[in-house]
Amino acid sequence: MSVHSHSAAQHPAATPEFPRHVVTAVLVSHDGDRWLPQALSGLLGQERPVQNAVGADTGSTDESAQLLTEALGDDHVLHLARRSGFGT
């Protein structure tokens, strides 16, 4: 599952043209490997796909950072300190 594998070309009838509307999704994870696969599947499988997806892992001790990286790509995942607050 990759943000790049869910392009508008795969859903031509369901994806309206919004040339000035860019949607960026930010998915923050903290020790969420039990719910993260379902959240990523929902995010990447939408009828109206996002143009940009960014993952932010806050120092998870489980496989969350790896799941985000596998789904979104290493260049779309921020690795933050465990005690990072929501505003960070």
PDB file of N, CA and C in Angstrom:
ATOM      1  N   MET A   1       0.854  -1.158   0.000  1.00  0.00           N
ATOM      2  CA  MET A   1       0.000   0.000   0.000  1.00  0.00           C
ATOM      3  C   MET A   1       0.905   1.227   0.000  1.00  0.00           C
ATOM      4  N   SER A   2       0.703   2.105  -0.961  1.00  0.00           N
ATOM      5  CA  SER A   2       1.534   3.292  -1.073  1.00  0.00           C
ATOM      6  C   SER A   2       0.675   4.468  -1.497  1.00  0.00           C
ATOM      7  N   VAL A   3       0.994   5.643  -0.976  1.00  0.00           N
ATOM      8  CA  VAL A   3       0.260   6.839  -1.365  1.00  0.00           C
ATOM      9  C   VAL A   3       0.428   7.084  -2.856  1.00  0.00           C
ATOM     10  N   HIS A   4       1.529   6.622  -3.426  1.00  0.00           N
ATOM     11  CA  HIS A   4       1.787   6.831  -4.838  1.00  0.00           C
ATOM     12  C   HIS A   4       1.054   5.825  -5.709  1.00  0.00           C
ATOM     13  N   SER A   5       0.610   4.709  -5.164  1.00  0.00           N
ATOM     14  CA  SER A   5      -0.087   3.698  -5.949  1.00  0.00           C
ATOM     15  C   SER A   5      -1.582   3.977  -6.050  1.00  0.00           C
ATOM     16  N   HIS A   6      -2.067   4.989  -5.355  1.00  0.00           N
ATOM     17  CA  HIS A   6      -3.479   5.344  -5.376  1.00  0.00           C
ATOM     18  C   HIS A   6      -3.652   6.675  -6.095  1.00  0.00           C
ATOM     19  N   SER A   7      -3.321   6.718  -7.360  1.00  0.00           N
ATOM     20  CA  SER A   7      -3.395   7.965  -8.106  1.00  0.00           C
ATOM     21  C   SER A   7      -4.785   8.190  -8.668  1.00  0.00           C
ATOM     22  N   ALA A   8      -5.018   9.396  -9.145  1.00  0.00           N
ATOM     23  CA  ALA A   8      -6.309   9.749  -9.716  1.00  0.00           C
ATOM     24  C   ALA A   8      -6.615   8.915 -10.947  1.00  0.00           C
ATOM     25  N   ALA A   9      -5.601   8.434 -11.639  1.00  0.00           N
ATOM     26  CA  ALA A   9      -5.816   7.637 -12.844  1.00  0.00           C
ATOM     27  C   ALA A   9      -6.524   6.322 -12.529  1.00  0.00           C
ATOM     28  N   GLN A  10      -6.410   5.834 -11.318  1.00  0.00           N
ATOM     29  CA  GLN A  10      -7.064   4.587 -10.951  1.00  0.00           C
ATOM     30  C   GLN A  10      -8.543   4.784 -10.677  1.00  0.00           C
ATOM     31  N   HIS A  11      -8.981   5.991 -10.433  1.00  0.00           N
ATOM     32  CA  HIS A  11     -10.369   6.280 -10.111  1.00  0.00           C
ATOM     33  C   HIS A  11     -10.870   7.454 -10.956  1.00  0.00           C
ATOM     34  N   PRO A  12     -10.807   7.371 -12.285  1.00  0.00           N
ATOM     35  CA  PRO A  12     -11.143   8.532 -13.110  1.00  0.00           C
ATOM     36  C   PRO A  12     -12.586   8.992 -12.970  1.00  0.00           C
ATOM     37  N   ALA A  13     -13.528   8.100 -12.788  1.00  0.00           N
ATOM     38  CA  ALA A  13     -14.932   8.499 -12.697  1.00  0.00           C
ATOM     39  C   ALA A  13     -15.258   9.082 -11.327  1.00  0.00           C
ATOM     40  N   ALA A  14     -14.577   8.628 -10.285  1.00  0.00           N
ATOM     41  CA  ALA A  14     -14.904   9.044  -8.932  1.00  0.00           C
ATOM     42  C   ALA A  14     -14.130  10.280  -8.491  1.00  0.00           C
ATOM     43  N   THR A  15     -13.104  10.684  -9.233  1.00  0.00           N
ATOM     44  CA  THR A  15     -12.255  11.783  -8.802  1.00  0.00           C
ATOM     45  C   THR A  15     -12.583  13.048  -9.578  1.00  0.00           C
ATOM     46  N   PRO A  16     -13.278  13.988  -8.951  1.00  0.00           N
ATOM     47  CA  PRO A  16     -13.574  15.244  -9.641  1.00  0.00           C
ATOM     48  C   PRO A  16     -12.307  16.083  -9.784  1.00  0.00           C
ATOM     49  N   GLU A  17     -12.318  16.984 -10.735  1.00  0.00           N
ATOM     50  CA  GLU A  17     -11.191  17.872 -10.935  1.00  0.00           C
ATOM     51  C   GLU A  17     -11.317  19.077 -10.010  1.00  0.00           C
ATOM     52  N   PHE A  18     -10.336  19.298  -9.177  1.00  0.00           N
ATOM     53  CA  PHE A  18     -10.264  20.456  -8.299  1.00  0.00           C
ATOM     54  C   PHE A  18      -8.869  21.054  -8.447  1.00  0.00           C
ATOM     55  N   PRO A  19      -8.619  21.792  -9.531  1.00  0.00           N
ATOM     56  CA  PRO A  19      -7.259  22.251  -9.788  1.00  0.00           C
ATOM     57  C   PRO A  19      -6.715  23.186  -8.715  1.00  0.00           C
ATOM     58  N   ARG A  20      -7.574  23.881  -7.983  1.00  0.00           N
ATOM     59  CA  ARG A  20      -7.088  24.797  -6.950  1.00  0.00           C
ATOM     60  C   ARG A  20      -7.284  24.251  -5.546  1.00  0.00           C
ATOM     61  N   HIS A  21      -7.768  23.040  -5.422  1.00  0.00           N
ATOM     62  CA  HIS A  21      -8.007  22.445  -4.117  1.00  0.00           C
ATOM     63  C   HIS A  21      -7.016  21.313  -3.892  1.00  0.00           C
ATOM     64  N   VAL A  22      -6.058  21.535  -3.043  1.00  0.00           N
ATOM     65  CA  VAL A  22      -5.074  20.507  -2.728  1.00  0.00           C
ATOM     66  C   VAL A  22      -5.347  20.019  -1.312  1.00  0.00           C
ATOM     67  N   VAL A  23      -5.495  18.719  -1.182  1.00  0.00           N
ATOM     68  CA  VAL A  23      -5.774  18.118   0.119  1.00  0.00           C
ATOM     69  C   VAL A  23      -4.513  17.435   0.632  1.00  0.00           C
ATOM     70  N   THR A  24      -4.101  17.824   1.829  1.00  0.00           N
ATOM     71  CA  THR A  24      -2.963  17.196   2.493  1.00  0.00           C
ATOM     72  C   THR A  24      -3.471  16.539   3.766  1.00  0.00           C
ATOM     73  N   ALA A  25      -3.193  15.264   3.923  1.00  0.00           N
ATOM     74  CA  ALA A  25      -3.576  14.533   5.137  1.00  0.00           C
ATOM     75  C   ALA A  25      -2.344  14.346   6.007  1.00  0.00           C
ATOM     76  N   VAL A  26      -2.497  14.584   7.290  1.00  0.00           N
ATOM     77  CA  VAL A  26      -1.421  14.369   8.252  1.00  0.00           C
ATOM     78  C   VAL A  26      -1.919  13.318   9.238  1.00  0.00           C
ATOM     79  N   LEU A  27      -1.208  12.211   9.310  1.00  0.00           N
ATOM     80  CA  LEU A  27      -1.578  11.118  10.204  1.00  0.00           C
ATOM     81  C   LEU A  27      -0.520  11.010  11.294  1.00  0.00           C
ATOM     82  N   VAL A  28      -0.912  11.313  12.520  1.00  0.00           N
ATOM     83  CA  VAL A  28      -0.003  11.265  13.662  1.00  0.00           C
ATOM     84  C   VAL A  28      -0.179   9.937  14.361  1.00  0.00           C
ATOM     85  N   SER A  29       0.944   9.287  14.652  1.00  0.00           N
ATOM     86  CA  SER A  29       0.890   7.972  15.289  1.00  0.00           C
ATOM     87  C   SER A  29       1.773   7.950  16.530  1.00  0.00           C
ATOM     88  N   HIS A  30       1.260   7.320  17.575  1.00  0.00           N
ATOM     89  CA  HIS A  30       2.021   7.102  18.801  1.00  0.00           C
ATOM     90  C   HIS A  30       1.644   5.718  19.325  1.00  0.00           C
ATOM     91  N   ASP A  31       2.537   4.772  19.129  1.00  0.00           N
ATOM     92  CA  ASP A  31       2.287   3.387  19.542  1.00  0.00           C
ATOM     93  C   ASP A  31       0.930   2.897  19.020  1.00  0.00           C
ATOM     94  N   GLY A  32       0.716   3.056  17.720  1.00  0.00           N
ATOM     95  CA  GLY A  32      -0.585   2.739  17.147  1.00  0.00           C
ATOM     96  C   GLY A  32      -0.586   1.599  16.154  1.00  0.00           C
ATOM     97  N   ASP A  33       0.351   0.670  16.272  1.00  0.00           N
ATOM     98  CA  ASP A  33       0.424  -0.377  15.241  1.00  0.00           C
ATOM     99  C   ASP A  33      -0.803  -1.275  15.190  1.00  0.00           C
ATOM    100  N   ARG A  34      -1.639  -1.290  16.224  1.00  0.00           N
ATOM    101  CA  ARG A  34      -2.838  -2.137  16.167  1.00  0.00           C
ATOM    102  C   ARG A  34      -3.957  -1.485  15.358  1.00  0.00           C
ATOM    103  N   TRP A  35      -4.009  -0.147  15.289  1.00  0.00           N
ATOM    104  CA  TRP A  35      -5.053   0.548  14.526  1.00  0.00           C
ATOM    105  C   TRP A  35      -4.532   1.210  13.246  1.00  0.00           C
ATOM    106  N   LEU A  36      -3.236   1.363  13.131  1.00  0.00           N
ATOM    107  CA  LEU A  36      -2.647   2.084  12.012  1.00  0.00           C
ATOM    108  C   LEU A  36      -2.905   1.444  10.649  1.00  0.00           C
ATOM    109  N   PRO A  37      -2.834   0.116  10.483  1.00  0.00           N
ATOM    110  CA  PRO A  37      -3.124  -0.457   9.163  1.00  0.00           C
ATOM    111  C   PRO A  37      -4.518  -0.096   8.656  1.00  0.00           C
ATOM    112  N   GLN A  38      -5.516  -0.112   9.519  1.00  0.00           N
ATOM    113  CA  GLN A  38      -6.875   0.229   9.106  1.00  0.00           C
ATOM    114  C   GLN A  38      -6.977   1.718   8.766  1.00  0.00           C
ATOM    115  N   ALA A  39      -6.320   2.568   9.551  1.00  0.00           N
ATOM    116  CA  ALA A  39      -6.356   4.008   9.268  1.00  0.00           C
ATOM    117  C   ALA A  39      -5.663   4.319   7.943  1.00  0.00           C
ATOM    118  N   LEU A  40      -4.525   3.694   7.688  1.00  0.00           N
ATOM    119  CA  LEU A  40      -3.809   3.906   6.428  1.00  0.00           C
ATOM    120  C   LEU A  40      -4.624   3.401   5.242  1.00  0.00           C
ATOM    121  N   SER A  41      -5.256   2.261   5.408  1.00  0.00           N
ATOM    122  CA  SER A  41      -6.090   1.711   4.348  1.00  0.00           C
ATOM    123  C   SER A  41      -7.234   2.670   4.006  1.00  0.00           C
ATOM    124  N   GLY A  42      -7.862   3.220   5.017  1.00  0.00           N
ATOM    125  CA  GLY A  42      -8.936   4.179   4.789  1.00  0.00           C
ATOM    126  C   GLY A  42      -8.435   5.449   4.125  1.00  0.00           C
ATOM    127  N   LEU A  43      -7.307   5.948   4.588  1.00  0.00           N
ATOM    128  CA  LEU A  43      -6.731   7.163   4.024  1.00  0.00           C
ATOM    129  C   LEU A  43      -6.359   6.981   2.557  1.00  0.00           C
ATOM    130  N   LEU A  44      -5.672   5.894   2.247  1.00  0.00           N
ATOM    131  CA  LEU A  44      -5.172   5.679   0.898  1.00  0.00           C
ATOM    132  C   LEU A  44      -6.225   5.119  -0.053  1.00  0.00           C
ATOM    133  N   GLY A  45      -7.345   4.635   0.476  1.00  0.00           N
ATOM    134  CA  GLY A  45      -8.365   4.032  -0.368  1.00  0.00           C
ATOM    135  C   GLY A  45      -9.583   4.903  -0.612  1.00  0.00           C
ATOM    136  N   GLN A  46      -9.498   6.181  -0.274  1.00  0.00           N
ATOM    137  CA  GLN A  46     -10.641   7.077  -0.452  1.00  0.00           C
ATOM    138  C   GLN A  46     -10.987   7.265  -1.927  1.00  0.00           C
ATOM    139  N   GLU A  47     -12.272   7.517  -2.202  1.00  0.00           N
ATOM    140  CA  GLU A  47     -12.686   7.822  -3.572  1.00  0.00           C
ATOM    141  C   GLU A  47     -12.048   9.115  -4.058  1.00  0.00           C
ATOM    142  N   ARG A  48     -11.923  10.095  -3.205  1.00  0.00           N
ATOM    143  CA  ARG A  48     -11.264  11.359  -3.536  1.00  0.00           C
ATOM    144  C   ARG A  48      -9.900  11.329  -2.862  1.00  0.00           C
ATOM    145  N   PRO A  49      -8.881  10.805  -3.557  1.00  0.00           N
ATOM    146  CA  PRO A  49      -7.575  10.648  -2.911  1.00  0.00           C
ATOM    147  C   PRO A  49      -6.939  11.986  -2.569  1.00  0.00           C
ATOM    148  N   VAL A  50      -6.161  11.994  -1.521  1.00  0.00           N
ATOM    149  CA  VAL A  50      -5.431  13.197  -1.138  1.00  0.00           C
ATOM    150  C   VAL A  50      -4.246  13.373  -2.086  1.00  0.00           C
ATOM    151  N   GLN A  51      -3.837  14.621  -2.278  1.00  0.00           N
ATOM    152  CA  GLN A  51      -2.680  14.874  -3.119  1.00  0.00           C
ATOM    153  C   GLN A  51      -1.375  14.655  -2.359  1.00  0.00           C
ATOM    154  N   ASN A  52      -1.406  14.908  -1.065  1.00  0.00           N
ATOM    155  CA  ASN A  52      -0.221  14.740  -0.222  1.00  0.00           C
ATOM    156  C   ASN A  52      -0.617  14.029   1.065  1.00  0.00           C
ATOM    157  N   ALA A  53       0.235  13.128   1.500  1.00  0.00           N
ATOM    158  CA  ALA A  53       0.024  12.464   2.788  1.00  0.00           C
ATOM    159  C   ALA A  53       1.334  12.489   3.550  1.00  0.00           C
ATOM    160  N   VAL A  54       1.248  12.891   4.815  1.00  0.00           N
ATOM    161  CA  VAL A  54       2.412  12.976   5.675  1.00  0.00           C
ATOM    162  C   VAL A  54       2.107  12.188   6.945  1.00  0.00           C
ATOM    163  N   GLY A  55       3.051  11.369   7.356  1.00  0.00           N
ATOM    164  CA  GLY A  55       2.929  10.656   8.614  1.00  0.00           C
ATOM    165  C   GLY A  55       3.873  11.268   9.625  1.00  0.00           C
ATOM    166  N   ALA A  56       3.451  11.318  10.873  1.00  0.00           N
ATOM    167  CA  ALA A  56       4.301  11.808  11.953  1.00  0.00           C
ATOM    168  C   ALA A  56       4.257  10.775  13.068  1.00  0.00           C
ATOM    169  N   ASP A  57       5.407  10.195  13.355  1.00  0.00           N
ATOM    170  CA  ASP A  57       5.489   9.222  14.439  1.00  0.00           C
ATOM    171  C   ASP A  57       6.180   9.873  15.626  1.00  0.00           C
ATOM    172  N   THR A  58       5.530   9.782  16.778  1.00  0.00           N
ATOM    173  CA  THR A  58       6.067  10.416  17.978  1.00  0.00           C
ATOM    174  C   THR A  58       6.789   9.397  18.857  1.00  0.00           C
ATOM    175  N   GLY A  59       7.885   8.900  18.357  1.00  0.00           N
ATOM    176  CA  GLY A  59       8.741   8.012  19.140  1.00  0.00           C
ATOM    177  C   GLY A  59       8.100   6.709  19.554  1.00  0.00           C
ATOM    178  N   SER A  60       7.298   6.127  18.704  1.00  0.00           N
ATOM    179  CA  SER A  60       6.622   4.866  19.033  1.00  0.00           C
ATOM    180  C   SER A  60       7.621   3.768  19.352  1.00  0.00           C
ATOM    181  N   THR A  61       7.240   2.914  20.289  1.00  0.00           N
ATOM    182  CA  THR A  61       8.085   1.773  20.644  1.00  0.00           C
ATOM    183  C   THR A  61       7.620   0.501  19.949  1.00  0.00           C
ATOM    184  N   ASP A  62       6.541   0.593  19.178  1.00  0.00           N
ATOM    185  CA  ASP A  62       6.050  -0.551  18.417  1.00  0.00           C
ATOM    186  C   ASP A  62       6.443  -0.373  16.946  1.00  0.00           C
ATOM    187  N   GLU A  63       5.716  -0.942  16.029  1.00  0.00           N
ATOM    188  CA  GLU A  63       6.052  -0.909  14.602  1.00  0.00           C
ATOM    189  C   GLU A  63       5.395   0.255  13.844  1.00  0.00           C
ATOM    190  N   SER A  64       4.867   1.232  14.543  1.00  0.00           N
ATOM    191  CA  SER A  64       4.154   2.332  13.907  1.00  0.00           C
ATOM    192  C   SER A  64       4.984   3.075  12.870  1.00  0.00           C
ATOM    193  N   ALA A  65       6.195   3.450  13.213  1.00  0.00           N
ATOM    194  CA  ALA A  65       7.044   4.205  12.284  1.00  0.00           C
ATOM    195  C   ALA A  65       7.308   3.397  11.016  1.00  0.00           C
ATOM    196  N   GLN A  66       7.538   2.112  11.159  1.00  0.00           N
ATOM    197  CA  GLN A  66       7.782   1.248  10.003  1.00  0.00           C
ATOM    198  C   GLN A  66       6.538   1.150   9.127  1.00  0.00           C
ATOM    199  N   LEU A  67       5.367   1.017   9.738  1.00  0.00           N
ATOM    200  CA  LEU A  67       4.123   0.948   8.968  1.00  0.00           C
ATOM    201  C   LEU A  67       3.883   2.234   8.181  1.00  0.00           C
ATOM    202  N   LEU A  68       4.128   3.369   8.812  1.00  0.00           N
ATOM    203  CA  LEU A  68       3.973   4.644   8.109  1.00  0.00           C
ATOM    204  C   LEU A  68       4.942   4.746   6.934  1.00  0.00           C
ATOM    205  N   THR A  69       6.189   4.365   7.169  1.00  0.00           N
ATOM    206  CA  THR A  69       7.207   4.443   6.130  1.00  0.00           C
ATOM    207  C   THR A  69       6.878   3.523   4.958  1.00  0.00           C
ATOM    208  N   GLU A  70       6.424   2.322   5.248  1.00  0.00           N
ATOM    209  CA  GLU A  70       6.078   1.379   4.180  1.00  0.00           C
ATOM    210  C   GLU A  70       4.903   1.888   3.346  1.00  0.00           C
ATOM    211  N   ALA A  71       3.946   2.539   3.981  1.00  0.00           N
ATOM    212  CA  ALA A  71       2.752   2.994   3.277  1.00  0.00           C
ATOM    213  C   ALA A  71       2.951   4.325   2.555  1.00  0.00           C
ATOM    214  N   LEU A  72       3.686   5.240   3.179  1.00  0.00           N
ATOM    215  CA  LEU A  72       3.788   6.594   2.642  1.00  0.00           C
ATOM    216  C   LEU A  72       5.129   6.905   1.992  1.00  0.00           C
ATOM    217  N   GLY A  73       6.135   6.130   2.314  1.00  0.00           N
ATOM    218  CA  GLY A  73       7.479   6.400   1.813  1.00  0.00           C
ATOM    219  C   GLY A  73       8.286   7.161   2.849  1.00  0.00           C
ATOM    220  N   ASP A  74       9.579   6.888   2.887  1.00  0.00           N
ATOM    221  CA  ASP A  74      10.452   7.467   3.907  1.00  0.00           C
ATOM    222  C   ASP A  74      10.464   8.992   3.871  1.00  0.00           C
ATOM    223  N   ASP A  75      10.338   9.571   2.679  1.00  0.00           N
ATOM    224  CA  ASP A  75      10.381  11.024   2.558  1.00  0.00           C
ATOM    225  C   ASP A  75       9.077  11.701   2.958  1.00  0.00           C
ATOM    226  N   HIS A  76       8.070  10.918   3.366  1.00  0.00           N
ATOM    227  CA  HIS A  76       6.788  11.473   3.805  1.00  0.00           C
ATOM    228  C   HIS A  76       6.495  11.180   5.278  1.00  0.00           C
ATOM    229  N   VAL A  77       7.514  10.768   6.026  1.00  0.00           N
ATOM    230  CA  VAL A  77       7.308  10.437   7.444  1.00  0.00           C
ATOM    231  C   VAL A  77       8.264  11.257   8.304  1.00  0.00           C
ATOM    232  N   LEU A  78       7.696  11.927   9.289  1.00  0.00           N
ATOM    233  CA  LEU A  78       8.489  12.663  10.267  1.00  0.00           C
ATOM    234  C   LEU A  78       8.687  11.776  11.489  1.00  0.00           C
ATOM    235  N   HIS A  79       9.896  11.731  11.992  1.00  0.00           N
ATOM    236  CA  HIS A  79      10.209  10.949  13.188  1.00  0.00           C
ATOM    237  C   HIS A  79      10.479  11.951  14.311  1.00  0.00           C
ATOM    238  N   LEU A  80       9.531  12.062  15.214  1.00  0.00           N
ATOM    239  CA  LEU A  80       9.602  13.052  16.292  1.00  0.00           C
ATOM    240  C   LEU A  80       9.936  12.372  17.614  1.00  0.00           C
ATOM    241  N   ALA A  81      10.324  13.182  18.591  1.00  0.00           N
ATOM    242  CA  ALA A  81      10.644  12.669  19.921  1.00  0.00           C
ATOM    243  C   ALA A  81       9.382  12.126  20.598  1.00  0.00           C
ATOM    244  N   ARG A  82       9.576  11.151  21.463  1.00  0.00           N
ATOM    245  CA  ARG A  82       8.457  10.494  22.129  1.00  0.00           C
ATOM    246  C   ARG A  82       7.574  11.455  22.910  1.00  0.00           C
ATOM    247  N   ARG A  83       8.147  12.457  23.479  1.00  0.00           N
ATOM    248  CA  ARG A  83       7.376  13.405  24.295  1.00  0.00           C
ATOM    249  C   ARG A  83       6.873  14.601  23.489  1.00  0.00           C
ATOM    250  N   SER A  84       6.878  14.496  22.166  1.00  0.00           N
ATOM    251  CA  SER A  84       6.381  15.588  21.327  1.00  0.00           C
ATOM    252  C   SER A  84       4.892  15.815  21.594  1.00  0.00           C
ATOM    253  N   GLY A  85       4.508  17.055  21.691  1.00  0.00           N
ATOM    254  CA  GLY A  85       3.108  17.392  21.875  1.00  0.00           C
ATOM    255  C   GLY A  85       2.398  17.483  20.536  1.00  0.00           C
ATOM    256  N   PHE A  86       1.087  17.588  20.568  1.00  0.00           N
ATOM    257  CA  PHE A  86       0.279  17.646  19.360  1.00  0.00           C
ATOM    258  C   PHE A  86       0.684  18.818  18.467  1.00  0.00           C
ATOM    259  N   GLY A  87       0.980  19.949  19.054  1.00  0.00           N
ATOM    260  CA  GLY A  87       1.356  21.135  18.287  1.00  0.00           C
ATOM    261  C   GLY A  87       2.660  20.983  17.527  1.00  0.00           C
ATOM    262  N   THR A  88       3.531  20.130  17.980  1.00  0.00           N
ATOM    263  CA  THR A  88       4.804  19.919  17.301  1.00  0.00           C
ATOM    264  C   THR A  88       4.574  19.334  15.947  1.00  0.00           C
TER     265      THR A  88
END
